PDB file of C-alpha atoms in Angstrom:
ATOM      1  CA  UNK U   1       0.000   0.000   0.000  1.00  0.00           C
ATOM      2  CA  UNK U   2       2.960   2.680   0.859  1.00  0.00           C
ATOM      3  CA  UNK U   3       5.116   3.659  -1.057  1.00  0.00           C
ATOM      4  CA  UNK U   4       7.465   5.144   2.054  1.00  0.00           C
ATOM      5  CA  UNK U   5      10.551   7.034   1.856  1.00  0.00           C
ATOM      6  CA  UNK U   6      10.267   7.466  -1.879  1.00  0.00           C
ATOM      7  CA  UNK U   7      13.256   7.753  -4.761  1.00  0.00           C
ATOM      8  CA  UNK U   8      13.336  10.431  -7.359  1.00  0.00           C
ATOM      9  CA  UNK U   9      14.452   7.960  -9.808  1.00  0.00           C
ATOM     10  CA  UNK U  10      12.553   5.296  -9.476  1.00  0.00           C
ATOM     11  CA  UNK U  11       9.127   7.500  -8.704  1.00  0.00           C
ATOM     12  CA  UNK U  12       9.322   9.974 -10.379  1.00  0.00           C
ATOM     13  CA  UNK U  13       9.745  10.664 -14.287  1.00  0.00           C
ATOM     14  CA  UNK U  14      10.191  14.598 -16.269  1.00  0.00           C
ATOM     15  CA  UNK U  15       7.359  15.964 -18.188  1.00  0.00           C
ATOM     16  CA  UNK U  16       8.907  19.029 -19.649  1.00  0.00           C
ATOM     17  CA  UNK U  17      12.544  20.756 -19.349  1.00  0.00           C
ATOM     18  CA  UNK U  18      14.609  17.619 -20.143  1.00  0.00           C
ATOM     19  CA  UNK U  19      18.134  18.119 -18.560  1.00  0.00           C
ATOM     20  CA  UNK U  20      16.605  21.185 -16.842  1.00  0.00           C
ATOM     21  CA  UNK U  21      15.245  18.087 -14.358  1.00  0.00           C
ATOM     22  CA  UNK U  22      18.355  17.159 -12.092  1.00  0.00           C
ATOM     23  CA  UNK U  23      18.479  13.806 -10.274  1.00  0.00           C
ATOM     24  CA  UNK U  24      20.838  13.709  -7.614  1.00  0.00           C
ATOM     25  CA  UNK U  25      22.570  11.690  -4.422  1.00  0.00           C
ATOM     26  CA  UNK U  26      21.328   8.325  -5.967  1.00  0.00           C
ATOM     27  CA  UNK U  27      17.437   9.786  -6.098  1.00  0.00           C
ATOM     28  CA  UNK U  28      17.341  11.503  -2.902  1.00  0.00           C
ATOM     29  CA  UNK U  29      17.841  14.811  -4.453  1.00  0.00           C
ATOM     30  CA  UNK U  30      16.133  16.510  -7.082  1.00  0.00           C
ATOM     31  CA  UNK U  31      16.371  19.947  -8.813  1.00  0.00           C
ATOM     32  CA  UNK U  32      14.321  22.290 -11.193  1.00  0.00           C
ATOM     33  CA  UNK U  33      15.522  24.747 -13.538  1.00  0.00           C
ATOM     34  CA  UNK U  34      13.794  27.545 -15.100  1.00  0.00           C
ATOM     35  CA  UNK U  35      15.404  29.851 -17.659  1.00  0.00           C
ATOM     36  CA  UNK U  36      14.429  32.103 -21.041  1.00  0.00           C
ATOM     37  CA  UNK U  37      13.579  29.744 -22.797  1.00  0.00           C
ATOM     38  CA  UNK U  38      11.838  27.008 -20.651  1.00  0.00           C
ATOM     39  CA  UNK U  39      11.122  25.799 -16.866  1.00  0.00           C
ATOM     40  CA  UNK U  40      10.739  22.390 -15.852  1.00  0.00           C
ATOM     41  CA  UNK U  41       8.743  19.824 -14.036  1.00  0.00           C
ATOM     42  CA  UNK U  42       8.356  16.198 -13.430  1.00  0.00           C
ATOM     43  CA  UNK U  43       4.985  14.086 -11.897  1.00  0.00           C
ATOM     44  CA  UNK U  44       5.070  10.564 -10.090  1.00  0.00           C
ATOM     45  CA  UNK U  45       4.503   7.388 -12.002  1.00  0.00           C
ATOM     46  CA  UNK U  46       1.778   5.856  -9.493  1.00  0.00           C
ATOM     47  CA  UNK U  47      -1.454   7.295  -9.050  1.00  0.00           C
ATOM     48  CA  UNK U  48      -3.146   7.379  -5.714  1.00  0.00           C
ATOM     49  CA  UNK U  49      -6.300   7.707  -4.350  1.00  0.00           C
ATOM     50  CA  UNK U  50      -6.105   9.189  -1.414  1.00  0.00           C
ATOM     51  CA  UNK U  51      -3.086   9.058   1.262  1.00  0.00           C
ATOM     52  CA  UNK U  52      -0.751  11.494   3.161  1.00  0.00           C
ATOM     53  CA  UNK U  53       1.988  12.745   0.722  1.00  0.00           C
ATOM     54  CA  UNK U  54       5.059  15.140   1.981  1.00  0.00           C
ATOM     55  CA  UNK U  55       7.429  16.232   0.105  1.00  0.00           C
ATOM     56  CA  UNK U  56      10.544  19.005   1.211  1.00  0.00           C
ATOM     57  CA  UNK U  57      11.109  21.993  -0.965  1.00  0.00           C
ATOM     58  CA  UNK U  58      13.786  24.556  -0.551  1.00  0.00           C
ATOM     59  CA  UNK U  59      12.717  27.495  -3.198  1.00  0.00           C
ATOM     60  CA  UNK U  60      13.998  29.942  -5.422  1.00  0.00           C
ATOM     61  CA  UNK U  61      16.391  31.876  -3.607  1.00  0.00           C
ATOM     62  CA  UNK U  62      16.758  36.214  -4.399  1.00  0.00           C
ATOM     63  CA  UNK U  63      15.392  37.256  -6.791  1.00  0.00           C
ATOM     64  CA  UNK U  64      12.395  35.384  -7.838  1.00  0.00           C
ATOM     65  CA  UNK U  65       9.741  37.960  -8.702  1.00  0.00           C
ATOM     66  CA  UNK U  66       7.561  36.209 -11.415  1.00  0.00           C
ATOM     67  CA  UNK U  67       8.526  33.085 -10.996  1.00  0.00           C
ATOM     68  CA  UNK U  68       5.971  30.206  -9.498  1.00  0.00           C
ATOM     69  CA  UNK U  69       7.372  26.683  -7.925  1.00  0.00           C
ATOM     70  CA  UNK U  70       4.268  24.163  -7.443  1.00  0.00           C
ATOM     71  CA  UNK U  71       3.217  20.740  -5.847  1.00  0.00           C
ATOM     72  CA  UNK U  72       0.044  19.506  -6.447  1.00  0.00           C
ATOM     73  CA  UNK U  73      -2.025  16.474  -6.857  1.00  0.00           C
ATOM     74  CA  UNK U  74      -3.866  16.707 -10.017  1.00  0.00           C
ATOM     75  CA  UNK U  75      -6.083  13.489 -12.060  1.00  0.00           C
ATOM     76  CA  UNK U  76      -6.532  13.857 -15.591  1.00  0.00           C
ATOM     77  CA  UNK U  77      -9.212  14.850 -18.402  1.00  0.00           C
ATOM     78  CA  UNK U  78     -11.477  18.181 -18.429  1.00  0.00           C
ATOM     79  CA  UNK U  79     -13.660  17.409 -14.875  1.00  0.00           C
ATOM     80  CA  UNK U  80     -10.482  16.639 -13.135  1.00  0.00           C
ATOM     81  CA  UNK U  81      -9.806  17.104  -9.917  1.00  0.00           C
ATOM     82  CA  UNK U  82      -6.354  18.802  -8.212  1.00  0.00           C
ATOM     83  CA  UNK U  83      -5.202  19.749  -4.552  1.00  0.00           C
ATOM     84  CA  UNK U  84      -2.450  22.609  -5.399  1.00  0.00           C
ATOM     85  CA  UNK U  85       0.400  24.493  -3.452  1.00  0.00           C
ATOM     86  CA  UNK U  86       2.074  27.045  -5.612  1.00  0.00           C
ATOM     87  CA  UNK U  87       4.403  29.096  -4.236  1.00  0.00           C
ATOM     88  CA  UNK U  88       4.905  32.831  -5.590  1.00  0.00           C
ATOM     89  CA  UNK U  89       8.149  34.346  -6.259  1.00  0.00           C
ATOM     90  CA  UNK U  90       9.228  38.089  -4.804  1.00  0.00           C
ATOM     91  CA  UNK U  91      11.459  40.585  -5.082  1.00  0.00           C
ATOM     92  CA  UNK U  92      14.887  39.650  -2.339  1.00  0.00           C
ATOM     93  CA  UNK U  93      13.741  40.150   0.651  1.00  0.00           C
ATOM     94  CA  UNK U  94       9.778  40.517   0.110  1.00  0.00           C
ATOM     95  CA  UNK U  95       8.200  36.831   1.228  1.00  0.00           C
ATOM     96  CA  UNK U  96       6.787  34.417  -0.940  1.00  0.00           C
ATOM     97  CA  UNK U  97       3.118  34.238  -1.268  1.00  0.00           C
ATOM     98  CA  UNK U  98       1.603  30.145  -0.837  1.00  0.00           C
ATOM     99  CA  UNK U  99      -1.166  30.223  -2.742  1.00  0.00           C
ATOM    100  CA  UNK U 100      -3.684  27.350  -2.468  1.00  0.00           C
ATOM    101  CA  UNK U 101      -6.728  25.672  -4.366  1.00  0.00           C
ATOM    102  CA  UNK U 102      -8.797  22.896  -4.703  1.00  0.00           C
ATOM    103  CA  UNK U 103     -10.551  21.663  -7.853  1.00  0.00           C
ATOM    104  CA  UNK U 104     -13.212  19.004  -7.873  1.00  0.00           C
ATOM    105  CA  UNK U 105     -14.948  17.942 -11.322  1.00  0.00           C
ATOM    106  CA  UNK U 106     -13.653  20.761 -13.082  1.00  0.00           C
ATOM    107  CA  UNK U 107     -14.177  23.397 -11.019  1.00  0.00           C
ATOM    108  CA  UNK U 108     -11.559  25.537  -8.755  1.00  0.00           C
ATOM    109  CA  UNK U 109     -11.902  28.948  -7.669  1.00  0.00           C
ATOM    110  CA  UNK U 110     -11.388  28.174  -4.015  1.00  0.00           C
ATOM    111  CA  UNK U 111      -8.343  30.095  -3.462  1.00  0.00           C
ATOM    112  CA  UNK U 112      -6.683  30.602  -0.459  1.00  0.00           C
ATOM    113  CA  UNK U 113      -3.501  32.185   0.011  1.00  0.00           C
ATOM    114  CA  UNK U 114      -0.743  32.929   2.978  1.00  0.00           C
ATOM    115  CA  UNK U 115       2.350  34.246   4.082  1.00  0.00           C
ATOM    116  CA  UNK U 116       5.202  32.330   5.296  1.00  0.00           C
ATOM    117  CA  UNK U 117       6.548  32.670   8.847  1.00  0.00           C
ATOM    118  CA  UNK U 118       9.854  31.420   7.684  1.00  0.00           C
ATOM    119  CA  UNK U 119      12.122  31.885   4.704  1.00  0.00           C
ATOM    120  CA  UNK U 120      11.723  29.065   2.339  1.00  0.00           C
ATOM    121  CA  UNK U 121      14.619  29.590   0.547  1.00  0.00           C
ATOM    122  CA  UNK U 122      17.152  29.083   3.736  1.00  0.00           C
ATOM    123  CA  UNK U 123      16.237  25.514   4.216  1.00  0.00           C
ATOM    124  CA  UNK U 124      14.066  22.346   3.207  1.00  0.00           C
ATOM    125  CA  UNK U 125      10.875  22.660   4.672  1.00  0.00           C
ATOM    126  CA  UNK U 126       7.775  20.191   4.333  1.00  0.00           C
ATOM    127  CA  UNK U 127       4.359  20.509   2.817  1.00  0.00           C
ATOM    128  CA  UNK U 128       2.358  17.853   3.048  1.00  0.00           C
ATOM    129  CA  UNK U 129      -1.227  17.006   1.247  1.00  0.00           C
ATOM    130  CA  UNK U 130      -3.432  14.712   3.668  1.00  0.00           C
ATOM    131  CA  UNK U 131      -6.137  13.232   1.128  1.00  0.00           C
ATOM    132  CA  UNK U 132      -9.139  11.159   2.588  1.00  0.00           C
ATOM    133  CA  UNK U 133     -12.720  10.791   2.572  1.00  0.00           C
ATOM    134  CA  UNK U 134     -13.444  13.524   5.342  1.00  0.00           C
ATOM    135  CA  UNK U 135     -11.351  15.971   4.417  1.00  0.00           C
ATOM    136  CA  UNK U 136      -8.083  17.718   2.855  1.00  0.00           C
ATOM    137  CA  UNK U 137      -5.562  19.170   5.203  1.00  0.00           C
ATOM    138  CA  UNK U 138      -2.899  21.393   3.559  1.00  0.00           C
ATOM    139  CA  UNK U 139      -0.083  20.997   6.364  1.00  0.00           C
ATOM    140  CA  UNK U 140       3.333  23.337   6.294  1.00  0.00           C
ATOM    141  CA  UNK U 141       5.979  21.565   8.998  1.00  0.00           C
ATOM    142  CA  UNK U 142       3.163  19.783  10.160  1.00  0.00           C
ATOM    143  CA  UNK U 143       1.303  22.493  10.698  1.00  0.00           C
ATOM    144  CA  UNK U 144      -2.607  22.711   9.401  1.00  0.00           C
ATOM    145  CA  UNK U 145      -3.021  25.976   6.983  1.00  0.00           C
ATOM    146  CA  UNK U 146      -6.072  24.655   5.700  1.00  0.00           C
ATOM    147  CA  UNK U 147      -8.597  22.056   5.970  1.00  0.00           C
ATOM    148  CA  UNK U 148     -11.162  21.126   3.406  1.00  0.00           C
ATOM    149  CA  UNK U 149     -13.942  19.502   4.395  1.00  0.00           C
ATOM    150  CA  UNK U 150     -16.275  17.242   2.833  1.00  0.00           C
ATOM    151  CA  UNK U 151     -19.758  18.861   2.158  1.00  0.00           C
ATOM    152  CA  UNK U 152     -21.077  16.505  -0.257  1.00  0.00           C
ATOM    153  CA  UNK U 153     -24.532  16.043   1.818  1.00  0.00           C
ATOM    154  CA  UNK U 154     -24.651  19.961   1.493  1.00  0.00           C
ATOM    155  CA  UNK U 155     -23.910  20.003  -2.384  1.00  0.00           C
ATOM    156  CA  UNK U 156     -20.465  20.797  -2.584  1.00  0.00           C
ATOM    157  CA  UNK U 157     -18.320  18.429  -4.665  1.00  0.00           C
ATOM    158  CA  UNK U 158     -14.597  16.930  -3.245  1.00  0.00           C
ATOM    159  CA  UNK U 159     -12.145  14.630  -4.804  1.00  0.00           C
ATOM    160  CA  UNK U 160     -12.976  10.882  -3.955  1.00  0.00           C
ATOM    161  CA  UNK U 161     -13.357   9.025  -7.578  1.00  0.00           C
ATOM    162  CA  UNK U 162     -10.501  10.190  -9.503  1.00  0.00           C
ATOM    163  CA  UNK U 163      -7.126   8.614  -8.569  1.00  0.00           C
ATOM    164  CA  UNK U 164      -3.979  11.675  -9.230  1.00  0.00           C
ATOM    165  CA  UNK U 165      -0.414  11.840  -9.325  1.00  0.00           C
ATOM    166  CA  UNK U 166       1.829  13.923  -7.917  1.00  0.00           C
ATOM    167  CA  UNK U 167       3.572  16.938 -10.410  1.00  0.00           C
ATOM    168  CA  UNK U 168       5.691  19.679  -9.798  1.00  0.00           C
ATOM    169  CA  UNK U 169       7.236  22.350 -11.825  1.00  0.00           C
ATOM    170  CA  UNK U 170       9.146  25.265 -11.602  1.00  0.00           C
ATOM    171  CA  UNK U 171       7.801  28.017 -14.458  1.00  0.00           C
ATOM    172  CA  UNK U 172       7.394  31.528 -15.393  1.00  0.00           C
ATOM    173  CA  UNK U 173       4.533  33.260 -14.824  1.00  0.00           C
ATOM    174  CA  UNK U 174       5.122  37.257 -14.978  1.00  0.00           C
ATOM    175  CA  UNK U 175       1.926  37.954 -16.191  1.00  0.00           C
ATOM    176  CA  UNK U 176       0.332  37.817 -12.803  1.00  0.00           C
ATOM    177  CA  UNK U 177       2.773  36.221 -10.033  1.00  0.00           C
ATOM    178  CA  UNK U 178       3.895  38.774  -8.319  1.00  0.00           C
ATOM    179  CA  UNK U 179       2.140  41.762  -7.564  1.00  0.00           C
ATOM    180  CA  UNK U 180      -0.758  40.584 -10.245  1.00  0.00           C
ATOM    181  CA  UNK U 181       2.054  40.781 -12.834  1.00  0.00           C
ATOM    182  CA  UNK U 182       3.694  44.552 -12.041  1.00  0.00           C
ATOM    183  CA  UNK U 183       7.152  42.581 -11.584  1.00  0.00           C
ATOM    184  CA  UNK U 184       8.254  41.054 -14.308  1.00  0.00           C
ATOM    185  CA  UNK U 185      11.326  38.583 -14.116  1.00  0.00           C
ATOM    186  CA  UNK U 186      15.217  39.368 -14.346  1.00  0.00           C
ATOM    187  CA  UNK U 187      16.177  37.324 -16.678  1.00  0.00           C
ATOM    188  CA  UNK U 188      19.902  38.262 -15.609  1.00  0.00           C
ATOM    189  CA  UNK U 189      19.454  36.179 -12.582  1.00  0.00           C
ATOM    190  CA  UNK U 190      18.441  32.957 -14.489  1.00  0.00           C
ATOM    191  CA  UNK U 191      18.967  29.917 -14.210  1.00  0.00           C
ATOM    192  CA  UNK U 192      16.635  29.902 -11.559  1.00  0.00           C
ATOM    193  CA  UNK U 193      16.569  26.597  -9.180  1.00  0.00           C
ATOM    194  CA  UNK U 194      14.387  24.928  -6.560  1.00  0.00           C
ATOM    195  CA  UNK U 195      15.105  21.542  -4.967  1.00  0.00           C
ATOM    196  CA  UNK U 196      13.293  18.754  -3.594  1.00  0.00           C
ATOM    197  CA  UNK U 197      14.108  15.902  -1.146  1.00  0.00           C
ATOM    198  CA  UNK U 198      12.469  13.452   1.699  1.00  0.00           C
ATOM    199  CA  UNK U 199       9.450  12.753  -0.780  1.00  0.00           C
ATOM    200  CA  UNK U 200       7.062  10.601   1.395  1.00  0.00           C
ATOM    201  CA  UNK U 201       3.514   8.707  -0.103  1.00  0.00           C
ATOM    202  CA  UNK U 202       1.780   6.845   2.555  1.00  0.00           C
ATOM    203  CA  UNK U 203      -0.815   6.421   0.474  1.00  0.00           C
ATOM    204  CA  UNK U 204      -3.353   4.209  -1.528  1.00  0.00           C
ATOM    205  CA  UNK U 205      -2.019   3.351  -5.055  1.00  0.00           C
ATOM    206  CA  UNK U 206      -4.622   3.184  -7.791  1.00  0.00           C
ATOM    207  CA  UNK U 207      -3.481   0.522 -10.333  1.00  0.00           C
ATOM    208  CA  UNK U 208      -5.613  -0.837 -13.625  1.00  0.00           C
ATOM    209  CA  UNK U 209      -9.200   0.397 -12.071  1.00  0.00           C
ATOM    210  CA  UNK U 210      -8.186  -0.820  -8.268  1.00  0.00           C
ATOM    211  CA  UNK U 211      -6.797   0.344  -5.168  1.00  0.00           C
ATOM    212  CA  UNK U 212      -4.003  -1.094  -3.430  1.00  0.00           C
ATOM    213  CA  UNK U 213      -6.331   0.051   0.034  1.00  0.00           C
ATOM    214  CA  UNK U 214      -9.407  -2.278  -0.896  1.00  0.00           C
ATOM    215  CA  UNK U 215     -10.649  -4.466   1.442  1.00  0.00           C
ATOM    216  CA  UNK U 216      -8.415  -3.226   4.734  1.00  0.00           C
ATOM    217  CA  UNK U 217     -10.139  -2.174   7.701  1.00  0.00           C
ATOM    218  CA  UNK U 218     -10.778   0.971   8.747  1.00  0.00           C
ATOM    219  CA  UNK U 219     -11.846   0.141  12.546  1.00  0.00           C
ATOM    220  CA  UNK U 220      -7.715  -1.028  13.828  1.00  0.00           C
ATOM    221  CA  UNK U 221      -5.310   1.344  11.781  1.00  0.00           C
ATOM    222  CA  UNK U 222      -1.757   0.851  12.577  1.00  0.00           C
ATOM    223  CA  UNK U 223      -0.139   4.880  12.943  1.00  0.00           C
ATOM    224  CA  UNK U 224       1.116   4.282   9.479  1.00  0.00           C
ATOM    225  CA  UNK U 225      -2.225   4.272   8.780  1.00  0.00           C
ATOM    226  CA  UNK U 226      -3.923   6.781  10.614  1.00  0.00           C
ATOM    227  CA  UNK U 227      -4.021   9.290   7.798  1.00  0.00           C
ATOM    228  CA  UNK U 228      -7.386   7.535   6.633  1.00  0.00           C
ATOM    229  CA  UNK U 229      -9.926   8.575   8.760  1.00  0.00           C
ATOM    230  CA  UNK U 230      -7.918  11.911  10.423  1.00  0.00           C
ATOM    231  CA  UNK U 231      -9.279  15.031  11.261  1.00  0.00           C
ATOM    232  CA  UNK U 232      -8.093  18.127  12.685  1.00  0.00           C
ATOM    233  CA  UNK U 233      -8.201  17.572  16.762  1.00  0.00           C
ATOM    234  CA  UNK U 234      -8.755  20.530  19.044  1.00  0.00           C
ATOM    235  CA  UNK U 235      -4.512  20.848  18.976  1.00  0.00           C
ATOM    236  CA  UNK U 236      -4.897  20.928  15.715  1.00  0.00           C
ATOM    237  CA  UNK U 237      -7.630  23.465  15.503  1.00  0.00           C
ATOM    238  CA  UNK U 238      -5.746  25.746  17.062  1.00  0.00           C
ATOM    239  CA  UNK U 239      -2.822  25.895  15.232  1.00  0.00           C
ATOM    240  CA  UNK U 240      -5.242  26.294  12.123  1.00  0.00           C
ATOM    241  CA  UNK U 241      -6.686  29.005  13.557  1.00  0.00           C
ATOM    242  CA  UNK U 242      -3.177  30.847  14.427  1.00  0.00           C
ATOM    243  CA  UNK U 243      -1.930  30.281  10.997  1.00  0.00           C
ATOM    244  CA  UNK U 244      -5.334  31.371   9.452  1.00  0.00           C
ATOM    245  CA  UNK U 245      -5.496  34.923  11.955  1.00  0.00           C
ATOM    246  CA  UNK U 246      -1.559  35.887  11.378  1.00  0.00           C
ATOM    247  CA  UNK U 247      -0.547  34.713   7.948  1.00  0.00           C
ATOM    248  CA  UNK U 248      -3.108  34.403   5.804  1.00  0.00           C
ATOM    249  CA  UNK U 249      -3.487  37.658   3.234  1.00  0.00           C
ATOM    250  CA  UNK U 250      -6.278  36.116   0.881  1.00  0.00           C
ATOM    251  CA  UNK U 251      -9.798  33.534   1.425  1.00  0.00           C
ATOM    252  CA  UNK U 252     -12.175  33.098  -1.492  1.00  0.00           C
ATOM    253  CA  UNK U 253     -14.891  32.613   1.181  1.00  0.00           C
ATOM    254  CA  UNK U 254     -13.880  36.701   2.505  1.00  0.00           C
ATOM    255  CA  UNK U 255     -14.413  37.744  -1.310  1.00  0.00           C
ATOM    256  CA  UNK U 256     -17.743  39.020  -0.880  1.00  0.00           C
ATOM    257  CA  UNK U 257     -17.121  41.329  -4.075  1.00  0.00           C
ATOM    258  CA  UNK U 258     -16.135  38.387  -6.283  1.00  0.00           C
ATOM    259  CA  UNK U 259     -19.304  36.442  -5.257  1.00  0.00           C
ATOM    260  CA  UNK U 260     -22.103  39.345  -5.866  1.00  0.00           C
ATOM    261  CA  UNK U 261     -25.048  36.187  -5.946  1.00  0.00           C
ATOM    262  CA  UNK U 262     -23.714  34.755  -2.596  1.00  0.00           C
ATOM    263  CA  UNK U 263     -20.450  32.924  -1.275  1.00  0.00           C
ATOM    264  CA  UNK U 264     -19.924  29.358  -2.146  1.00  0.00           C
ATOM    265  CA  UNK U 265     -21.445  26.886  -0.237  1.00  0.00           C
ATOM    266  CA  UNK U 266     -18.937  25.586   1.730  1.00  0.00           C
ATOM    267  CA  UNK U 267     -17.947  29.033   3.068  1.00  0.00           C
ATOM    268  CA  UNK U 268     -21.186  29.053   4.981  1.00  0.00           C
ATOM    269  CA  UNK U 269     -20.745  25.661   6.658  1.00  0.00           C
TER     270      UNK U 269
END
């Protein structure tokens, strides 16, 4: 069922940016490039369907004003469904902006976004992407930033039929990244680089129309496990809270001028 303490190489393959896509320390170490004339990326070979799924990112570093480093779980075809972190470049010394979403059968536009309270570019740090039938927790050094809760009884679709794989890509996107695309990128500081290490899927693996979860209880999980049927406890809570009141700078469900019929279901659960 897990696929624990993953390797680049054997996990992993490139989807655009050839050689731009750096495999190092025997698969323990990956890098992305972006330059003038292309960025890079690379996505997992499984697919999962549901599961915890960290991964440790140290970003662009300086300069890196219109530039846009992501991690996301995305499923294919035109109702797919995607759990995103993308993290916005800034001028040196101006913070990064973490901007998140969730798409379920097609649809997106639930946008939230947040400040760091570190410097991601220093050191690795982890995000993680906890993925079950109750909910999706978007987790920053273990810490809760956001949790997205099922609502289907009230309406509101979530992820839960479409197995995804992980992607990632490094890219430019001047036209609205920073400062809704007033910054434009220096060029003169390219090649631009973010790494990746400690990749981590404790997850379900979807393979020819099964999952590698079926038939396992729910009732006795081992800790490996637990991710399955967790929610946010009051500890938990809390930090959410603290993270939501001091460092978050943007919440579809405040947007009441973006929503002029009413705010999206889920924001008035």
């Amino acid at each position: 069922m897990c696929a624990i303490a993953g390797n680049f190489k054997q996990d992993f393959e490139t989807t655009f940016g050839d050689n731009r896509v750096k495999i190092m320390n025997g698969g323990q170490l990956l890098s992305l490039s972006l330059d003038k004339f292309s960025g890079s990326g690379f996505k997992s070979k499984n697919e999962y369907l549901f599961g915890r799924i960290d991964m440790q990112l140290k970003l662009v570093a300086g300069n890196s004003a219109g530039t846009v480093t992501t991690l996301y779980l995305s499923s294919e075809g035109p109702i797919h469904d995607e759990i995103d972190f993308e993290f916005l470049g800034n001028l040196t010394g101006d913070p990064y902006t973490l901007h998140t979403n969730v798409f379920s059968q097609g649809k997106g536009n639930r946008e939230q976004q947040f400040k760091l309270w570190f410097d991601p570019t220093r050191n690795f740090h982890t995000y993680s992407i906890l993925w079950n039938s109750l909910n999706i927790i978007f987790l920053v050094d273990n810490i809760p930033i956001r949790d997205f809760k099922n609502a289907e009884s009230k309406g509101v679709p979530f992820p839960k039929n479409q197995p995804m794989r992980i992607y990632s890509s490094l890219w430019n996107a001047d036209d609205w990244a920073t400062r809704g695309g007033l910054v434009k990128t220096d060029w003169s500081k390219a090649p631009f680089r973010a790494f990746y290490r400690n990749f981590n899927a404790n997850a379900c693996i979807w393979s020819s129309g099964s999952s590698s979860c079926n038939g396992k209880s729910t009732t006795t999980l081992s800790t490996e496990d637990a991710w399955k049927t967790q929610v946010l406890d009051a500890t938990g809570r809390k930090k959410l809270r603290w993270v939501q009141k001091n460092h978050m700078v943007y919440n579809y469900c405040s947007d009441l001028n973006r929503f002029p019929q009413g705010l999206p279901v889920e924001c008035k659960l």
